[in-house]
Amino acid sequence: MTLSRLPRLFVYYRGSAFTTHYHKYKYAQIMRHYAVVATILSLLLTLSGCKTDITFAIPGHPLLFGDEPEYSKTEYPIVLVHGLYGFDDIFGHEYFYQIPKVLRNGGAEVYIARISGTMTPEVRGEQLIPQLEEFAAVSGQSKFNLIGHSLGAPTIRYVAAVRPDLVASITSVAGANFGTDVADAEFLDFPPTRLITGLMGNLLGHAIDFVSQDNFEQSILATLDVMSVEGIAVFNSKYADALPSALCAADGNSLVNGIYYYSWGGNVATTNRFDPADLVQAAVTKLIPGDDDDGIIPRCSMQLGHVIRDDYKMNHADHLNWFLGLKATDAPYAPSLYRAQANRLKGLGL
């Protein structure tokens, strides 16, 4: 399916404005119906195992506008590093949905890391390092702009600390830089529940590996331990570069040891009632005190280096453009944030 086959109403052509013949209420009604259709098609395609290049987008989505040929063309390649239970591609659905495509359209050289979906940042970082060395051999470049989502943020921070020669910049997207209260949930202190969590969590990790054709060691309990208050304190004492002086201070150094550090995130748990991921985040956010989180990670935990913003009206999955770009009506599209960051790095000669 291509955009040309979608109803003409849904295509926002370059240089034209949405027709004034439709009142605002009519536009909203149409978008609600379209969101339902897009979600259903997404689930059917995923369940069917079909490999697809279909791009669903609604008016205003950057994927409909093409791109400036070199807008995202950074000096050093970009490497996208997934978070907990992440993957590169499952049945045609990317973890960073459509984001590599948008970056490449703007001239960027983009690689996708393949590392364990669980484990500690150190273990995942050690898995990433040889891949960076392979990417360097392929690209001819010696450094990379690393972008990590969620658990991917402390993972790439570890790499920057132990192999700074491979890193030009670090960008944390909804990163768990100060852990998450989810890892300190009381049920994890009860041995039987902890055992079940470990077994089921590892099984899920291996299942994701199987369908994504990977085979990594898994330990959800190792992940939860390091993401707890005590665990992340130990981790951050070893790898403190660009962290703020205190939780929520947002004053981390943007340049440390020749490496630039950036971060952004959101603070809304649910953003679109048609997005299946919102159901999960609506449940998980109840484990986090207050309401200043993205459904998985507290807002203050996301801060690292130069904080671009930590209050986007986006939840944890929205930063990945899940599902099919569904989002809050007044939130930015995830691909546009990655494009802007690539252009920012380009401006620094990175």
C-alpha positions as a printed NumPy array, in Angstrom:
array([[  0.   ,   0.   ,   0.   ],
       [  1.326,   3.444,  -0.808],
       [  0.18 ,   6.911,   0.14 ],
       [ -1.272,   7.366,  -3.327],
       [ -3.779,   4.611,  -2.572],
       [ -4.946,   6.13 ,   0.677],
       [ -8.081,   8.27 ,   0.555],
       [ -7.146,  11.661,  -0.816],
       [ -8.498,  13.277,   2.318],
       [ -5.664,  11.804,   4.38 ],
       [ -2.82 ,  13.083,   2.231],
       [ -1.435,  16.481,   3.064],
       [  0.322,  17.611,  -0.09 ],
       [  3.391,  19.824,   0.113],
       [  2.583,  23.475,  -0.317],
       [ -1.173,  23.087,   0.157],
       [ -3.343,  23.708,   3.189],
       [ -5.943,  21.391,   4.598],
       [ -9.178,  22.29 ,   2.914],
       [-11.238,  24.913,   4.7  ],
       [-14.429,  23.138,   3.633],
       [-14.068,  20.843,   6.624],
       [-14.811,  22.324,   9.996],
       [-12.672,  21.481,  12.977],
       [-15.208,  19.09 ,  14.413],
       [-15.379,  17.183,  11.146],
       [-11.59 ,  16.955,  10.951],
       [-11.378,  15.549,  14.473],
       [-14.099,  13.001,  13.705],
       [-12.306,  11.817,  10.584],
       [ -8.986,  11.508,  12.411],
       [-10.582,   9.372,  15.119],
       [-11.96 ,   6.979,  12.524],
       [ -8.619,   6.887,  10.725],
       [ -6.753,   6.147,  13.946],
       [ -9.004,   3.144,  14.593],
       [ -8.428,   1.795,  11.084],
       [ -4.666,   2.323,  11.323],
       [ -4.45 ,   0.535,  14.661],
       [ -6.483,  -2.453,  13.472],
       [ -4.389,  -2.777,  10.318],
       [ -1.205,  -2.545,  12.371],
       [ -2.249,  -5.381,  14.659],
       [ -3.43 ,  -7.565,  11.781],
       [ -0.186,  -7.074,   9.865],
       [  1.911,  -7.806,  12.933],
       [ -0.033, -10.953,  13.797],
       [  0.09 , -12.162,  10.211],
       [  3.87 , -11.963,  10.118],
       [  3.795,  -9.986,   6.888],
       [  6.845,  -7.987,   5.959],
       [  5.606,  -4.575,   4.953],
       [  6.83 ,  -1.142,   4.003],
       [  3.45 ,   0.453,   4.595],
       [  3.634,   3.904,   6.118],
       [  0.519,   5.114,   7.897],
       [  0.47 ,   8.815,   8.517],
       [ -2.041,  11.515,   9.207],
       [ -2.022,  15.163,   8.133],
       [  1.026,  16.928,   9.481],
       [  3.131,  13.788,   9.799],
       [  6.7  ,  14.567,   8.651],
       [  6.888,  11.342,   6.641],
       [  4.52 ,  12.931,   4.127],
       [  6.733,  15.894,   3.408],
       [  9.851,  14.295,   1.983],
       [ 13.072,  15.755,   3.334],
       [ 15.91 ,  18.115,   2.619],
       [ 18.619,  15.887,   1.098],
       [ 21.245,  16.683,   3.742],
       [ 19.181,  17.924,   6.69 ],
       [ 20.153,  14.926,   8.853],
       [ 23.562,  14.266,   7.311],
       [ 25.848,  14.102,  10.316],
       [ 29.612,  13.765,  10.046],
       [ 29.562,  10.579,  12.096],
       [ 27.024,   7.757,  11.664],
       [ 24.053,   7.486,  14.003],
       [ 23.55 ,   4.3  ,  16.018],
       [ 20.122,   3.672,  17.557],
       [ 20.224,   1.605,  20.752],
       [ 17.029,   0.029,  22.071],
       [ 15.786,  -0.235,  25.621],
       [ 14.227,  -3.01 ,  27.686],
       [ 12.856,  -5.875,  25.581],
       [ 13.981,  -4.037,  22.487],
       [ 14.735,  -5.438,  19.055],
       [ 15.711,  -4.223,  15.635],
       [ 12.767,  -5.557,  13.642],
       [  9.94 ,  -8.033,  14.293],
       [  7.696,  -9.043,  11.403],
       [  8.466,  -5.784,   9.652],
       [  7.74 ,  -3.592,  12.673],
       [ 10.828,  -1.686,  13.792],
       [ 11.552,  -0.84 ,  17.412],
       [ 12.394,   2.683,  16.242],
       [  9.373,   2.722,  13.945],
       [ 10.113,   4.601,  10.689],
       [ 12.8  ,   6.667,  12.449],
       [ 15.804,   5.197,  10.566],
       [ 13.97 ,   5.84 ,   7.3  ],
       [ 13.342,   9.48 ,   8.155],
       [ 16.961,  10.007,   9.184],
       [ 18.288,   8.32 ,   6.053],
       [ 15.985,  10.413,   3.885],
       [ 17.839,  13.391,   5.287],
       [ 21.24 ,  11.96 ,   4.429],
       [ 22.199,  10.273,   7.699],
       [ 24.062,   6.984,   7.865],
       [ 22.13 ,   4.933,  10.42 ],
       [ 22.87 ,   1.639,  12.159],
       [ 20.643,  -0.343,  14.523],
       [ 22.269,  -2.037,  17.512],
       [ 21.479,  -5.673,  18.292],
       [ 21.949,  -6.299,  21.999],
       [ 20.231,  -8.12 ,  24.835],
       [ 16.697,  -7.01 ,  25.641],
       [ 17.397,  -7.25 ,  29.37 ],
       [ 20.608,  -7.509,  31.453],
       [ 22.624,  -4.632,  32.945],
       [ 23.859,  -1.56 ,  31.05 ],
       [ 27.422,  -2.859,  31.41 ],
       [ 26.62 ,  -6.208,  29.796],
       [ 24.645,  -4.547,  27.023],
       [ 27.404,  -1.997,  26.529],
       [ 29.996,  -4.735,  26.137],
       [ 27.756,  -6.311,  23.487],
       [ 27.517,  -2.974,  21.695],
       [ 31.233,  -2.168,  21.563],
       [ 32.246,  -4.879,  19.035],
       [ 29.295,  -3.856,  16.868],
       [ 30.56 ,  -0.273,  16.857],
       [ 33.948,  -1.572,  15.801],
       [ 32.274,  -3.457,  12.948],
       [ 30.281,  -0.354,  11.953],
       [ 33.54 ,   1.6  ,  11.948],
       [ 35.102,  -0.88 ,   9.544],
       [ 32.095,  -0.625,   7.23 ],
       [ 31.645,   3.143,   7.359],
       [ 35.259,   4.207,   7.529],
       [ 34.382,   6.42 ,  10.499],
       [ 35.988,   6.133,  13.916],
       [ 33.189,   7.637,  16.028],
       [ 29.418,   7.491,  16.315],
       [ 26.476,   9.529,  17.493],
       [ 24.776,   7.135,  19.903],
       [ 21.061,   7.553,  20.597],
       [ 19.634,   5.35 ,  23.346],
       [ 16.011,   4.922,  24.366],
       [ 15.079,   3.956,  27.924],
       [ 17.601,   1.338,  29.143],
       [ 19.577,   2.22 ,  26.033],
       [ 20.589,   5.517,  27.665],
       [ 22.679,   4.08 ,  30.534],
       [ 23.945,   1.488,  28.063],
       [ 25.482,   4.095,  25.769],
       [ 26.685,   6.112,  28.761],
       [ 28.69 ,   3.059,  29.769],
       [ 30.194,   2.813,  26.289],
       [ 31.14 ,   6.504,  26.378],
       [ 32.892,   5.957,  29.703],
       [ 34.938,   2.899,  28.737],
       [ 35.444,   3.558,  25.012],
       [ 35.28 ,   7.333,  24.48 ],
       [ 37.28 ,   6.909,  21.277],
       [ 34.176,   5.397,  19.667],
       [ 31.742,   8.117,  20.715],
       [ 31.083,  11.583,  19.276],
       [ 27.826,  12.243,  21.119],
       [ 25.336,  10.676,  23.497],
       [ 21.6  ,  11.337,  23.216],
       [ 19.271,   9.965,  25.878],
       [ 15.636,   9.549,  24.803],
       [ 13.288,   8.911,  27.74 ],
       [ 16.381,   7.464,  29.371],
       [ 16.466,   5.654,  32.707],
       [ 19.46 ,   7.667,  33.904],
       [ 18.277,   7.617,  37.517],
       [ 16.406,   4.335,  37.278],
       [ 12.674,   3.909,  37.763],
       [ 10.402,   3.37 ,  40.75 ],
       [  8.996,   0.355,  38.92 ],
       [ 12.176,  -1.539,  39.849],
       [ 11.49 ,  -0.874,  43.535],
       [  7.949,  -2.257,  43.49 ],
       [  7.138,  -4.041,  46.75 ],
       [  6.108,  -7.281,  45.061],
       [  9.721,  -7.781,  43.978],
       [ 10.728,  -8.132,  47.65 ],
       [  8.544, -11.242,  48.002],
       [ 10.713, -14.266,  46.981],
       [  8.011, -16.264,  45.132],
       [  6.91 , -13.193,  43.181],
       [ 10.506, -12.302,  42.4  ],
       [ 11.128, -15.838,  41.146],
       [  8.06 , -15.748,  38.899],
       [  9.027, -12.297,  37.613],
       [ 12.468, -13.602,  36.724],
       [ 11.175, -16.688,  34.935],
       [  8.44 , -14.912,  32.994],
       [ 10.612, -11.899,  32.222],
       [ 13.436, -14.017,  30.861],
       [ 10.997, -16.095,  28.825],
       [  9.68 , -12.926,  27.208],
       [ 13.216, -11.8  ,  26.436],
       [ 14.057, -15.114,  24.771],
       [ 10.769, -15.069,  22.838],
       [ 11.57 , -11.627,  21.442],
       [ 15.062, -12.837,  20.577],
       [ 13.614, -15.842,  18.773],
       [ 11.295, -13.873,  16.51 ],
       [ 13.936, -11.207,  15.87 ],
       [ 16.539, -13.899,  15.129],
       [ 18.882, -13.012,  17.989],
       [ 20.256, -15.151,  20.797],
       [ 21.387, -13.128,  23.795],
       [ 21.618, -13.903,  27.492],
       [ 18.595, -12.587,  29.402],
       [ 18.074, -11.546,  33.021],
       [ 15.188,  -9.235,  33.847],
       [ 16.133,  -9.377,  37.533],
       [ 19.598,  -8.027,  36.728],
       [ 17.913,  -5.16 ,  34.899],
       [ 15.499,  -4.422,  37.735],
       [ 18.281,  -4.552,  40.317],
       [ 20.386,  -1.94 ,  38.535],
       [ 17.35 ,   0.25 ,  37.825],
       [ 16.376,   0.324,  41.514],
       [ 17.273,   3.274,  43.745],
       [ 20.262,   1.463,  45.227],
       [ 21.36 ,  -0.136,  41.983],
       [ 21.334,   3.024,  39.886],
       [ 23.193,   4.905,  42.629],
       [ 26.046,   2.423,  42.333],
       [ 25.982,   2.59 ,  38.529],
       [ 25.969,   6.394,  38.492],
       [ 28.857,   6.556,  40.953],
       [ 30.953,   4.74 ,  38.335],
       [ 29.641,   6.498,  35.236],
       [ 28.707,  10.028,  36.287],
       [ 29.562,  11.959,  33.116],
       [ 26.952,  14.623,  32.23 ],
       [ 24.607,  13.722,  35.078],
       [ 22.906,  16.671,  36.818],
       [ 24.226,  17.698,  40.23 ],
       [ 21.047,  16.375,  41.83 ],
       [ 17.852,  14.654,  40.777],
       [ 15.701,  17.117,  38.804],
       [ 18.472,  19.758,  38.697],
       [ 18.787,  19.56 ,  34.881],
       [ 22.274,  21.085,  35.053],
       [ 24.457,  18.322,  33.629],
       [ 27.475,  19.284,  31.552],
       [ 26.778,  19.162,  27.833],
       [ 30.41 ,  18.434,  26.91 ],
       [ 32.49 ,  15.927,  28.847],
       [ 35.767,  14.41 ,  27.701],
       [ 35.119,  15.627,  24.152],
       [ 31.687,  13.958,  24.008],
       [ 28.447,  15.943,  23.689],
       [ 25.495,  14.879,  25.836],
       [ 21.805,  15.561,  25.176],
       [ 18.49 ,  14.312,  26.495],
       [ 14.766,  14.671,  25.969],
       [ 11.634,  12.966,  27.235],
       [  7.953,  13.258,  28.03 ],
       [  5.822,  13.267,  31.15 ],
       [  2.432,  11.868,  30.135],
       [  1.542,   8.202,  30.664],
       [ -1.345,   7.94 ,  28.195],
       [ -1.708,  10.023,  25.056],
       [ -3.996,   8.268,  22.576],
       [ -6.857,   5.934,  23.43 ],
       [ -6.353,   4.005,  20.191],
       [ -2.722,   3.176,  21.021],
       [ -2.399,  -0.353,  22.536],
       [  0.816,   0.651,  24.322],
       [ -1.143,   3.13 ,  26.413],
       [ -2.918,   0.26 ,  28.154],
       [  0.382,  -1.106,  29.452],
       [  1.703,   2.278,  30.491],
       [ -1.547,   3.2  ,  32.231],
       [ -1.018,   0.162,  34.477],
       [  2.726,   0.593,  35.048],
       [  2.501,   4.293,  35.906],
       [  0.558,   3.35 ,  39.051],
       [  3.839,   1.988,  40.447],
       [  5.447,   5.438,  40.138],
       [  4.655,   8.082,  42.799],
       [  3.031,  11.255,  41.507],
       [  2.096,  11.836,  37.889],
       [  5.323,  13.295,  36.472],
       [  6.4  ,  10.347,  34.339],
       [  5.95 ,   8.86 ,  30.876],
       [  4.314,   5.682,  32.109],
       [  7.643,   3.91 ,  32.676],
       [ 10.339,   6.455,  33.571],
       [ 10.011,   9.468,  35.917],
       [ 10.662,  12.802,  34.2  ],
       [ 13.625,  13.728,  36.388],
       [ 15.305,  10.396,  35.654],
       [ 15.484,  11.328,  31.973],
       [ 17.769,  14.333,  32.478],
       [ 21.317,  14.124,  31.126],
       [ 23.673,  16.753,  29.747],
       [ 21.833,  19.436,  27.817],
       [ 18.144,  18.794,  28.458],
       [ 16.34 ,  19.692,  25.239],
       [ 12.97 ,  19.105,  26.909],
       [ 11.636,  16.69 ,  29.488],
       [  7.985,  17.642,  29.299],
       [  6.824,  16.665,  25.835],
       [  3.249,  15.408,  25.84 ],
       [  4.575,  11.964,  24.979],
       [  4.714,   8.645,  26.771],
       [  7.447,   6.031,  26.749],
       [  6.288,   4.344,  23.544],
       [  5.544,   7.608,  21.729],
       [  9.28 ,   8.293,  21.544],
       [  9.535,   5.225,  19.311],
       [  6.67 ,   6.388,  17.093],
       [  4.524,   3.496,  18.32 ],
       [  2.019,   2.483,  17.113],
       [  1.947,   3.817,  13.586],
       [  2.613,   7.335,  14.768],
       [ -0.456,   7.582,  16.999],
       [  0.083,  10.335,  19.555],
       [ -1.5  ,  13.192,  21.474],
       [ -2.901,  15.817,  19.126],
       [ -0.617,  18.555,  20.461],
       [  2.56 ,  16.471,  20.715],
       [  5.412,  16.392,  18.188],
       [  5.958,  13.33 ,  16.032],
       [  8.87 ,  11.255,  17.249],
       [ 10.652,  11.17 ,  13.853],
       [ 10.779,  14.972,  13.796],
       [ 12.619,  15.005,  17.137],
       [ 15.272,  12.605,  15.861],
       [ 15.619,  14.652,  12.653],
       [ 16.057,  17.828,  14.67 ],
       [ 18.677,  16.178,  16.858],
       [ 20.6  ,  14.935,  13.839],
       [ 20.543,  18.459,  12.417],
       [ 21.729,  19.806,  15.781],
       [ 24.653,  17.38 ,  15.764],
       [ 25.391,  18.288,  12.168],
       [ 25.643,  21.936,  13.211],
       [ 28.343,  20.953,  15.714],
       [ 30.318,  19.142,  13.051],
       [ 29.383,  15.771,  14.491]])
